[in-house]
PDB file of C-alpha atoms and ligand atoms in Angstrom:
ATOM      1  CA  MET A 184      -5.841  -3.873 -23.185  1.00  0.00           C
ATOM      2  CA  ALA A 185      -3.864  -3.735 -20.071  1.00  0.00           C
ATOM      3  CA  LYS A 186      -4.533  -6.441 -17.478  1.00  0.00           C
ATOM      4  CA  ILE A 187      -4.918  -6.080 -13.734  1.00  0.00           C
ATOM      5  CA  LEU A 188      -3.614  -9.314 -12.207  1.00  0.00           C
ATOM      6  CA  GLY A 189      -4.613  -8.736  -8.621  1.00  0.00           C
ATOM      7  CA  MET A 190      -3.615  -6.879  -5.383  1.00  0.00           C
ATOM      8  CA  VAL A 191      -1.280  -7.305  -2.514  1.00  0.00           C
ATOM      9  CA  SER A 192      -1.599  -5.316   0.673  1.00  0.00           C
ATOM     10  CA  THR A 193       0.812  -5.401   3.522  1.00  0.00           C
ATOM     11  CA  SER A 194       1.857  -3.495   6.668  1.00  0.00           C
ATOM     12  CA  HIS A 195       4.951  -1.350   6.240  1.00  0.00           C
ATOM     13  CA  VAL A 196       6.844  -0.983   9.587  1.00  0.00           C
ATOM     14  CA  PRO A 197      10.439   0.477   9.269  1.00  0.00           C
ATOM     15  CA  SER A 198      11.926  -2.312  11.374  1.00  0.00           C
ATOM     16  CA  ILE A 199      11.186  -4.745   8.508  1.00  0.00           C
ATOM     17  CA  GLY A 200      14.203  -2.980   6.843  1.00  0.00           C
ATOM     18  CA  ASN A 201      16.375  -3.832   9.783  1.00  0.00           C
ATOM     19  CA  ALA A 202      15.179  -7.387   9.824  1.00  0.00           C
ATOM     20  CA  ILE A 203      16.165  -7.757   6.139  1.00  0.00           C
ATOM     21  CA  ALA A 204      19.551  -6.014   6.644  1.00  0.00           C
ATOM     22  CA  LYS A 205      20.318  -8.347   9.600  1.00  0.00           C
ATOM     23  CA  LYS A 206      19.026 -11.501   7.763  1.00  0.00           C
ATOM     24  CA  ALA A 207      16.579 -12.005  10.643  1.00  0.00           C
ATOM     25  CA  GLN A 208      13.613 -12.890   8.445  1.00  0.00           C
ATOM     26  CA  TYR A 209      13.444 -16.308   9.873  1.00  0.00           C
ATOM     27  CA  SER A 210      14.038 -15.464  13.524  1.00  0.00           C
ATOM     28  CA  ASP A 211      11.252 -16.446  15.924  1.00  0.00           C
ATOM     29  CA  TYR A 212      10.064 -12.857  16.059  1.00  0.00           C
ATOM     30  CA  TRP A 213       9.873 -12.216  12.251  1.00  0.00           C
ATOM     31  CA  LYS A 214       9.164 -15.652  10.775  1.00  0.00           C
ATOM     32  CA  PRO A 215       5.330 -15.475  11.121  1.00  0.00           C
ATOM     33  CA  PHE A 216       5.386 -12.196   9.167  1.00  0.00           C
ATOM     34  CA  PHE A 217       7.912 -12.917   6.436  1.00  0.00           C
ATOM     35  CA  SER A 218       6.552 -16.392   5.786  1.00  0.00           C
ATOM     36  CA  GLY A 219       3.318 -14.661   4.767  1.00  0.00           C
ATOM     37  CA  PHE A 220       5.090 -13.648   1.607  1.00  0.00           C
ATOM     38  CA  GLU A 221       5.940 -17.203   0.432  1.00  0.00           C
ATOM     39  CA  PRO A 222       2.692 -17.816  -1.419  1.00  0.00           C
ATOM     40  CA  ILE A 223       2.976 -14.272  -2.874  1.00  0.00           C
ATOM     41  CA  HIS A 224       6.474 -15.037  -4.288  1.00  0.00           C
ATOM     42  CA  GLU A 225       5.141 -18.174  -5.949  1.00  0.00           C
ATOM     43  CA  TRP A 226       2.179 -16.246  -7.446  1.00  0.00           C
ATOM     44  CA  LEU A 227       4.433 -13.423  -8.636  1.00  0.00           C
ATOM     45  CA  GLY A 228       6.779 -15.910 -10.275  1.00  0.00           C
ATOM     46  CA  LYS A 229       3.827 -17.317 -12.339  1.00  0.00           C
ATOM     47  CA  ASN A 230       2.031 -14.082 -13.035  1.00  0.00           C
ATOM     48  CA  LYS A 231       5.005 -11.718 -13.625  1.00  0.00           C
ATOM     49  CA  PRO A 232       3.581  -8.175 -13.390  1.00  0.00           C
ATOM     50  CA  ASP A 233       5.254  -5.431 -15.364  1.00  0.00           C
ATOM     51  CA  VAL A 234       3.916  -2.453 -13.422  1.00  0.00           C
ATOM     52  CA  VAL A 235       2.993  -1.954  -9.754  1.00  0.00           C
ATOM     53  CA  ILE A 236       0.710   0.824  -8.702  1.00  0.00           C
ATOM     54  CA  VAL A 237       1.515   1.603  -5.056  1.00  0.00           C
ATOM     55  CA  PHE A 238      -1.045   3.178  -2.781  1.00  0.00           C
ATOM     56  CA  TYR A 239       0.902   4.263   0.288  1.00  0.00           C
ATOM     57  CA  ASN A 240       1.297   7.255   2.675  1.00  0.00           C
ATOM     58  CA  ASP A 241       4.404   9.291   3.027  1.00  0.00           C
ATOM     59  CA  HIS A 242       5.609   9.937   6.550  1.00  0.00           C
ATOM     60  CA  GLY A 243       7.560  13.207   6.222  1.00  0.00           C
ATOM     61  CA  LEU A 244      10.174  12.196   3.704  1.00  0.00           C
ATOM     62  CA  ASN A 245       8.681  13.909   0.628  1.00  0.00           C
ATOM     63  CA  PHE A 246       5.843  15.922   2.088  1.00  0.00           C
ATOM     64  CA  PHE A 247       5.830  17.674   5.400  1.00  0.00           C
ATOM     65  CA  LEU A 248       3.171  19.396   7.421  1.00  0.00           C
ATOM     66  CA  ASP A 249       3.688  22.739   5.688  1.00  0.00           C
ATOM     67  CA  ALA A 250       2.419  21.478   2.315  1.00  0.00           C
ATOM     68  CA  MET A 251       0.430  18.344   2.376  1.00  0.00           C
ATOM     69  CA  PRO A 252      -1.434  17.021  -0.703  1.00  0.00           C
ATOM     70  CA  THR A 253      -4.445  14.831  -0.095  1.00  0.00           C
ATOM     71  CA  PHE A 254      -3.680  12.696  -3.177  1.00  0.00           C
ATOM     72  CA  ALA A 255      -0.282  12.878  -4.948  1.00  0.00           C
ATOM     73  CA  VAL A 256       0.797  10.825  -7.987  1.00  0.00           C
ATOM     74  CA  GLY A 257       4.375  10.356  -9.096  1.00  0.00           C
ATOM     75  CA  ALA A 258       5.050  11.309 -12.758  1.00  0.00           C
ATOM     76  CA  ALA A 259       8.685  10.453 -13.040  1.00  0.00           C
ATOM     77  CA  ASP A 260      10.980   7.761 -14.656  1.00  0.00           C
ATOM     78  CA  GLN A 261      12.770   7.199 -11.365  1.00  0.00           C
ATOM     79  CA  TYR A 262      11.958   7.575  -7.622  1.00  0.00           C
ATOM     80  CA  MET A 263      14.662   7.981  -4.997  1.00  0.00           C
ATOM     81  CA  ASN A 264      14.641   6.612  -1.480  1.00  0.00           C
ATOM     82  CA  ASP A 265      16.434   8.486   1.276  1.00  0.00           C
ATOM     83  CA  ASP A 266      17.419   8.344   4.951  1.00  0.00           C
ATOM     84  CA  GLU A 267      14.302   8.814   7.060  1.00  0.00           C
ATOM     85  CA  GLY A 268      16.174   8.558  10.395  1.00  0.00           C
ATOM     86  CA  TRP A 269      15.053   5.045  11.179  1.00  0.00           C
ATOM     87  CA  GLY A 270      18.530   3.583  10.773  1.00  0.00           C
ATOM     88  CA  ILE A 271      17.573   1.302   7.926  1.00  0.00           C
ATOM     89  CA  PRO A 272      19.491   0.934   4.624  1.00  0.00           C
ATOM     90  CA  THR A 273      18.471   3.292   1.772  1.00  0.00           C
ATOM     91  CA  LEU A 274      17.304   1.273  -1.132  1.00  0.00           C
ATOM     92  CA  PRO A 275      18.394   1.824  -4.747  1.00  0.00           C
ATOM     93  CA  PRO A 276      16.225   4.020  -7.021  1.00  0.00           C
ATOM     94  CA  PHE A 277      12.952   2.627  -8.204  1.00  0.00           C
ATOM     95  CA  LYS A 278      11.968   2.610 -11.873  1.00  0.00           C
ATOM     96  CA  GLY A 279       8.974   4.738 -12.975  1.00  0.00           C
ATOM     97  CA  ASP A 280       7.403   5.381 -16.380  1.00  0.00           C
ATOM     98  CA  ALA A 281       6.227   8.975 -16.690  1.00  0.00           C
ATOM     99  CA  SER A 282       3.998   8.161 -19.690  1.00  0.00           C
ATOM    100  CA  ILE A 283       2.004   5.562 -17.679  1.00  0.00           C
ATOM    101  CA  SER A 284       1.779   7.925 -14.721  1.00  0.00           C
ATOM    102  CA  TRP A 285       0.407  10.753 -17.000  1.00  0.00           C
ATOM    103  CA  GLU A 286      -2.222   8.360 -18.360  1.00  0.00           C
ATOM    104  CA  ILE A 287      -3.346   7.737 -14.823  1.00  0.00           C
ATOM    105  CA  ILE A 288      -3.174  11.413 -13.800  1.00  0.00           C
ATOM    106  CA  ASN A 289      -5.157  12.550 -16.841  1.00  0.00           C
ATOM    107  CA  GLY A 290      -7.783   9.927 -16.152  1.00  0.00           C
ATOM    108  CA  LEU A 291      -8.052  10.918 -12.553  1.00  0.00           C
ATOM    109  CA  ILE A 292      -8.421  14.604 -13.265  1.00  0.00           C
ATOM    110  CA  GLU A 293     -11.055  13.823 -15.916  1.00  0.00           C
ATOM    111  CA  ARG A 294     -12.915  11.895 -13.123  1.00  0.00           C
ATOM    112  CA  GLU A 295     -12.635  14.950 -10.834  1.00  0.00           C
ATOM    113  CA  PHE A 296      -9.938  13.727  -8.536  1.00  0.00           C
ATOM    114  CA  ASP A 297      -7.701  16.854  -8.498  1.00  0.00           C
ATOM    115  CA  VAL A 298      -4.403  15.146  -7.592  1.00  0.00           C
ATOM    116  CA  THR A 299      -1.032  16.760  -7.055  1.00  0.00           C
ATOM    117  CA  THR A 300       1.372  15.726  -9.750  1.00  0.00           C
ATOM    118  CA  CYS A 301       5.020  15.005  -8.735  1.00  0.00           C
ATOM    119  CA  GLN A 302       7.753  14.924 -11.390  1.00  0.00           C
ATOM    120  CA  ARG A 303      10.182  14.531  -8.605  1.00  0.00           C
ATOM    121  CA  MET A 304       9.114  12.395  -5.620  1.00  0.00           C
ATOM    122  CA  LYS A 305      11.085  10.671  -2.833  1.00  0.00           C
ATOM    123  CA  VAL A 306       9.665   7.440  -1.633  1.00  0.00           C
ATOM    124  CA  ASP A 307       9.780   6.336   1.986  1.00  0.00           C
ATOM    125  CA  HIS A 308       9.539   2.984   3.857  1.00  0.00           C
ATOM    126  CA  ALA A 309       5.859   2.645   3.095  1.00  0.00           C
ATOM    127  CA  PHE A 310       6.775   2.333  -0.548  1.00  0.00           C
ATOM    128  CA  THR A 311      10.157   0.825  -0.526  1.00  0.00           C
ATOM    129  CA  LEU A 312       9.835  -1.939   2.036  1.00  0.00           C
ATOM    130  CA  PRO A 313       6.678  -3.587   0.654  1.00  0.00           C
ATOM    131  CA  LEU A 314       8.323  -3.758  -2.817  1.00  0.00           C
ATOM    132  CA  LYS A 315      11.456  -5.212  -1.211  1.00  0.00           C
ATOM    133  CA  LEU A 316       9.169  -7.795   0.545  1.00  0.00           C
ATOM    134  CA  LEU A 317       7.665  -8.711  -2.873  1.00  0.00           C
ATOM    135  CA  TRP A 318      11.055  -9.079  -4.654  1.00  0.00           C
ATOM    136  CA  PRO A 319      13.602  -9.837  -1.979  1.00  0.00           C
ATOM    137  CA  GLU A 320      16.135 -11.508  -4.223  1.00  0.00           C
ATOM    138  CA  SER A 321      16.562  -8.549  -6.643  1.00  0.00           C
ATOM    139  CA  GLU A 322      19.186  -5.912  -5.970  1.00  0.00           C
ATOM    140  CA  SER A 323      16.831  -3.207  -7.202  1.00  0.00           C
ATOM    141  CA  CYS A 324      13.011  -3.519  -7.804  1.00  0.00           C
ATOM    142  CA  PRO A 325      12.511  -5.329 -11.082  1.00  0.00           C
ATOM    143  CA  VAL A 326       9.209  -3.769 -12.124  1.00  0.00           C
ATOM    144  CA  ILE A 327       7.897  -0.230 -13.148  1.00  0.00           C
ATOM    145  CA  THR A 328       6.321   1.591 -10.295  1.00  0.00           C
ATOM    146  CA  VAL A 329       3.676   4.295 -10.009  1.00  0.00           C
ATOM    147  CA  PRO A 330       3.501   5.894  -6.543  1.00  0.00           C
ATOM    148  CA  ILE A 331       0.047   7.147  -5.434  1.00  0.00           C
ATOM    149  CA  CYS A 332       0.374   8.803  -2.005  1.00  0.00           C
ATOM    150  CA  ILE A 333      -2.612   9.412   0.206  1.00  0.00           C
ATOM    151  CA  ASN A 334      -2.379  11.717   3.212  1.00  0.00           C
ATOM    152  CA  THR A 335      -2.944   9.896   6.541  1.00  0.00           C
ATOM    153  CA  VAL A 336      -0.561  12.063   8.496  1.00  0.00           C
ATOM    154  CA  GLN A 337      -2.233  15.414   8.946  1.00  0.00           C
ATOM    155  CA  PHE A 338      -5.912  16.124   9.238  1.00  0.00           C
ATOM    156  CA  PRO A 339      -8.108  16.551   7.274  1.00  0.00           C
ATOM    157  CA  VAL A 340      -7.572  13.018   5.939  1.00  0.00           C
ATOM    158  CA  PRO A 341      -9.684  11.778   3.020  1.00  0.00           C
ATOM    159  CA  SER A 342     -12.581   9.467   3.869  1.00  0.00           C
ATOM    160  CA  ALA A 343     -12.482   5.715   3.440  1.00  0.00           C
ATOM    161  CA  LYS A 344     -15.219   6.156   0.770  1.00  0.00           C
ATOM    162  CA  ARG A 345     -13.174   8.732  -1.064  1.00  0.00           C
ATOM    163  CA  CYS A 346     -10.153   6.397  -1.133  1.00  0.00           C
ATOM    164  CA  PHE A 347     -12.271   3.536  -2.337  1.00  0.00           C
ATOM    165  CA  ASP A 348     -13.585   5.754  -5.191  1.00  0.00           C
ATOM    166  CA  LEU A 349     -10.042   6.824  -6.055  1.00  0.00           C
ATOM    167  CA  GLY A 350      -8.925   3.267  -6.269  1.00  0.00           C
ATOM    168  CA  ARG A 351     -11.993   2.369  -8.423  1.00  0.00           C
ATOM    169  CA  ALA A 352     -11.073   5.213 -10.833  1.00  0.00           C
ATOM    170  CA  VAL A 353      -7.498   4.060 -11.014  1.00  0.00           C
ATOM    171  CA  GLY A 354      -8.645   0.489 -11.839  1.00  0.00           C
ATOM    172  CA  GLU A 355     -10.966   1.812 -14.560  1.00  0.00           C
ATOM    173  CA  ILE A 356      -8.187   3.912 -16.091  1.00  0.00           C
ATOM    174  CA  ILE A 357      -5.718   1.046 -16.201  1.00  0.00           C
ATOM    175  CA  SER A 358      -8.342  -1.391 -17.590  1.00  0.00           C
ATOM    176  CA  ASN A 359      -8.833   1.056 -20.514  1.00  0.00           C
ATOM    177  CA  LEU A 360      -5.106   1.473 -21.355  1.00  0.00           C
ATOM    178  CA  ASP A 361      -4.235   0.354 -24.810  1.00  0.00           C
ATOM    179  CA  SER A 362      -1.226  -1.657 -23.609  1.00  0.00           C
ATOM    180  CA  ASP A 363      -0.106  -5.279 -23.151  1.00  0.00           C
ATOM    181  CA  LEU A 364       1.328  -4.517 -19.802  1.00  0.00           C
ATOM    182  CA  LYS A 365       0.316  -6.530 -16.657  1.00  0.00           C
ATOM    183  CA  PHE A 366      -0.450  -4.527 -13.573  1.00  0.00           C
ATOM    184  CA  LEU A 367      -0.349  -5.345  -9.904  1.00  0.00           C
ATOM    185  CA  ILE A 368      -1.980  -3.082  -7.328  1.00  0.00           C
ATOM    186  CA  LEU A 369      -0.181  -2.718  -4.003  1.00  0.00           C
ATOM    187  CA  GLY A 370      -1.614  -1.110  -0.853  1.00  0.00           C
ATOM    188  CA  THR A 371       0.528  -0.462   2.190  1.00  0.00           C
ATOM    189  CA  GLY A 372      -0.125   0.488   5.786  1.00  0.00           C
ATOM    190  CA  GLY A 373      -2.137  -0.710   8.789  1.00  0.00           C
ATOM    191  CA  LEU A 374      -3.477  -2.729  10.167  1.00  0.00           C
ATOM    192  CA  SER A 375      -4.381  -1.389  13.643  1.00  0.00           C
ATOM    193  CA  HIS A 376      -1.763   0.590  15.442  1.00  0.00           C
ATOM    194  CA  GLN A 377      -1.151   3.722  17.364  1.00  0.00           C
ATOM    195  CA  LEU A 378       2.317   5.073  17.872  1.00  0.00           C
ATOM    196  CA  ASP A 379       1.657   8.007  20.178  1.00  0.00           C
ATOM    197  CA  GLY A 380      -0.549   9.478  22.933  1.00  0.00           C
ATOM    198  CA  GLU A 381      -2.416   7.594  25.694  1.00  0.00           C
ATOM    199  CA  ARG A 382      -3.328   4.789  23.474  1.00  0.00           C
ATOM    200  CA  ALA A 383       0.106   4.040  22.193  1.00  0.00           C
ATOM    201  CA  GLY A 384       0.356   0.340  21.473  1.00  0.00           C
ATOM    202  CA  PHE A 385      -3.314   0.087  20.758  1.00  0.00           C
ATOM    203  CA  ILE A 386      -4.340  -2.956  18.595  1.00  0.00           C
ATOM    204  CA  ASN A 387      -7.830  -4.081  17.628  1.00  0.00           C
ATOM    205  CA  LYS A 388      -7.669  -7.705  16.426  1.00  0.00           C
ATOM    206  CA  LYS A 389     -11.421  -8.064  16.101  1.00  0.00           C
ATOM    207  CA  PHE A 390     -11.826  -5.122  13.781  1.00  0.00           C
ATOM    208  CA  ASP A 391      -8.721  -6.088  11.710  1.00  0.00           C
ATOM    209  CA  LEU A 392      -9.978  -9.605  11.142  1.00  0.00           C
ATOM    210  CA  GLU A 393     -13.407  -8.296  10.089  1.00  0.00           C
ATOM    211  CA  PHE A 394     -11.711  -5.879   7.743  1.00  0.00           C
ATOM    212  CA  LEU A 395      -9.585  -8.625   6.163  1.00  0.00           C
ATOM    213  CA  ASP A 396     -12.708 -10.767   5.732  1.00  0.00           C
ATOM    214  CA  SER A 397     -14.587  -7.786   4.175  1.00  0.00           C
ATOM    215  CA  LEU A 398     -12.062  -7.363   1.420  1.00  0.00           C
ATOM    216  CA  VAL A 399     -13.284 -10.533  -0.240  1.00  0.00           C
ATOM    217  CA  LYS A 400     -16.872 -10.595   0.786  1.00  0.00           C
ATOM    218  CA  ASN A 401     -17.957  -6.991   1.039  1.00  0.00           C
ATOM    219  CA  PRO A 402     -15.275  -4.657  -0.083  1.00  0.00           C
ATOM    220  CA  LYS A 403     -17.215  -1.444   0.715  1.00  0.00           C
ATOM    221  CA  TRP A 404     -17.730  -2.520   4.250  1.00  0.00           C
ATOM    222  CA  ALA A 405     -15.135  -0.124   5.788  1.00  0.00           C
ATOM    223  CA  THR A 406     -16.472   2.846   3.813  1.00  0.00           C
ATOM    224  CA  GLN A 407     -19.400   3.038   6.331  1.00  0.00           C
ATOM    225  CA  TYR A 408     -16.940   4.504   8.854  1.00  0.00           C
ATOM    226  CA  SER A 409     -15.796   8.158   9.009  1.00  0.00           C
ATOM    227  CA  ILE A 410     -12.064   8.754   9.567  1.00  0.00           C
ATOM    228  CA  GLU A 411     -12.728   9.663  13.232  1.00  0.00           C
ATOM    229  CA  GLU A 412     -14.532   6.360  13.690  1.00  0.00           C
ATOM    230  CA  LEU A 413     -11.680   4.496  12.054  1.00  0.00           C
ATOM    231  CA  VAL A 414      -9.247   6.239  14.379  1.00  0.00           C
ATOM    232  CA  GLU A 415     -11.322   5.030  17.289  1.00  0.00           C
ATOM    233  CA  GLN A 416     -11.399   1.451  15.879  1.00  0.00           C
ATOM    234  CA  VAL A 417      -7.786   1.010  14.568  1.00  0.00           C
ATOM    235  CA  GLY A 418      -5.712   3.888  16.084  1.00  0.00           C
ATOM    236  CA  THR A 419      -4.293   7.121  14.719  1.00  0.00           C
ATOM    237  CA  GLN A 420      -1.809   5.313  12.461  1.00  0.00           C
ATOM    238  CA  GLY A 421      -4.082   2.338  11.758  1.00  0.00           C
ATOM    239  CA  ILE A 422      -6.106   4.535   9.370  1.00  0.00           C
ATOM    240  CA  GLU A 423      -3.355   3.691   6.938  1.00  0.00           C
ATOM    241  CA  LEU A 424      -5.662   0.792   6.133  1.00  0.00           C
ATOM    242  CA  ILE A 425      -7.520   3.073   3.724  1.00  0.00           C
ATOM    243  CA  MET A 426      -4.699   2.209   1.334  1.00  0.00           C
ATOM    244  CA  TRP A 427      -6.071  -1.348   1.269  1.00  0.00           C
ATOM    245  CA  LEU A 428      -9.430  -0.022   0.294  1.00  0.00           C
ATOM    246  CA  ALA A 429      -8.021   1.940  -2.594  1.00  0.00           C
ATOM    247  CA  ALA A 430      -6.081  -1.088  -3.818  1.00  0.00           C
ATOM    248  CA  ARG A 431      -9.079  -3.436  -3.413  1.00  0.00           C
ATOM    249  CA  ALA A 432     -11.406  -0.965  -5.264  1.00  0.00           C
ATOM    250  CA  ALA A 433      -8.934  -0.982  -8.257  1.00  0.00           C
ATOM    251  CA  LEU A 434      -9.722  -4.680  -9.020  1.00  0.00           C
ATOM    252  CA  PRO A 435     -12.451  -4.650 -11.621  1.00  0.00           C
ATOM    253  CA  GLY A 436     -13.395  -8.310 -11.593  1.00  0.00           C
ATOM    254  CA  GLN A 437     -14.325 -11.036  -9.150  1.00  0.00           C
ATOM    255  CA  VAL A 438     -11.579 -11.807  -6.628  1.00  0.00           C
ATOM    256  CA  GLN A 439     -10.112 -14.931  -5.305  1.00  0.00           C
ATOM    257  CA  GLN A 440      -8.053 -14.895  -2.167  1.00  0.00           C
ATOM    258  CA  ILE A 441      -4.724 -16.622  -2.717  1.00  0.00           C
ATOM    259  CA  SER A 442      -3.375 -15.877   0.750  1.00  0.00           C
ATOM    260  CA  SER A 443      -4.000 -13.954   3.934  1.00  0.00           C
ATOM    261  CA  THR A 444      -1.769 -13.492   7.035  1.00  0.00           C
ATOM    262  CA  TYR A 445      -2.451 -11.746  10.360  1.00  0.00           C
ATOM    263  CA  HIS A 446       0.197 -11.610  13.038  1.00  0.00           C
ATOM    264  CA  VAL A 447       0.485  -9.400  16.104  1.00  0.00           C
ATOM    265  CA  PRO A 448       2.757  -7.559  16.687  1.00  0.00           C
ATOM    266  CA  ILE A 449       5.383  -6.456  14.276  1.00  0.00           C
ATOM    267  CA  SER A 450       6.931  -3.545  16.117  1.00  0.00           C
ATOM    268  CA  ASN A 451       3.819  -1.611  17.386  1.00  0.00           C
ATOM    269  CA  THR A 452       1.640  -2.790  14.485  1.00  0.00           C
ATOM    270  CA  ALA A 453      -0.809  -5.583  13.719  1.00  0.00           C
ATOM    271  CA  GLY A 454       0.866  -7.139  10.702  1.00  0.00           C
ATOM    272  CA  GLY A 455      -1.458  -8.041   7.801  1.00  0.00           C
ATOM    273  CA  ILE A 456      -0.641  -9.389   4.402  1.00  0.00           C
ATOM    274  CA  VAL A 457      -3.157 -10.303   1.671  1.00  0.00           C
ATOM    275  CA  LEU A 458      -3.055 -11.387  -1.943  1.00  0.00           C
ATOM    276  CA  LEU A 459      -6.302 -11.293  -4.024  1.00  0.00           C
ATOM    277  CA  GLU A 460      -6.288 -12.417  -7.607  1.00  0.00           C
ATOM    278  CA  ASN A 461      -8.555 -10.590 -10.145  1.00  0.00           C
ATOM    279  CA  THR A 462     -10.341 -13.336 -11.912  1.00  0.00           C
TER     280      THR A 462
HETATM  281  C1  LIG B  38       5.494   1.670  12.823  1.00  0.00           C
HETATM  282  C2  LIG B  38       4.436   1.548  12.023  1.00  0.00           C
HETATM  283  C3  LIG B  38       4.226   2.335  10.868  1.00  0.00           C
HETATM  284  O1  LIG B  38       3.163   2.316  10.038  1.00  0.00           O
HETATM  285  C4  LIG B  38       5.191   3.281  10.565  1.00  0.00           C
HETATM  286  O2  LIG B  38       4.974   4.112   9.439  1.00  0.00           O
HETATM  287  C5  LIG B  38       6.193   3.516  11.429  1.00  0.00           C
HETATM  288  C6  LIG B  38       6.437   2.652  12.573  1.00  0.00           C
HETATM  289  C7  LIG B  38       5.735   0.782  13.982  1.00  0.00           C
HETATM  290  O3  LIG B  38       4.900  -0.117  14.348  1.00  0.00           O
HETATM  291  O4  LIG B  38       6.823   0.901  14.598  1.00  0.00           O
HETATM  292 FE1  LIG B  39       3.125   3.988   8.642  1.00  0.00          FE
END
């Protein structure tokens, strides 16, 4: 049976790409964020996942407002990154495995999640930078990836509960795969931030810390909120934290927190990083 090792979730600001390109990871500004990955590198070195399932949101690179799937799953053997206009380096192609993707897609459709299937899919900073943060030393990402994209860009956005249920279904499907592969679940986005409008720059530390705490103690806690309530609490872009819920829900066992980092700000965002092991 396939094994789910645990989950990592992290914020995904584009300027992380610039910090890496300029080798500024250990500058005063960036050190508190990048050093949050040190215990994760150590854990990855010991646990060596083969496949990473990435819950993230596309910001206009692959999907635009004219055609916006609520849930989209990559079903390709390779995923390309491209210039999004942020002035950050484009990363080399990411390995996929269409057969693993189709197992997940079939399982999701059976469980009544009617996902969009993408045999060609470009991946943006929300996918590429977190993987680069996990494996900074590798020229290209050394593991197989499965992108699962959740719309947080254009309303209507799926509820926190729906994303939790999606994650749980993905965890169930992977746990039942007849495979020796080891899986890591990655969620990217959040924590609180708002990039536009009157509340641009909005951060809610109190809510973020309660959310981080809930991932271990009461993972369904955030599902009590509607998307509109979450926008109020964490900002229009802060709702990206529903990726963390999907990732958390995919862990079938008890969890142990290996590390947790919270640092404000990285760019306009409250930076969060967490590693939970599935025991
Ligand atoms: C920023 C945050 C994001 O989540 C994003 O996708 C783009 C920019 C920011 O804080 O600058
Ligand atoms: Fe984002």
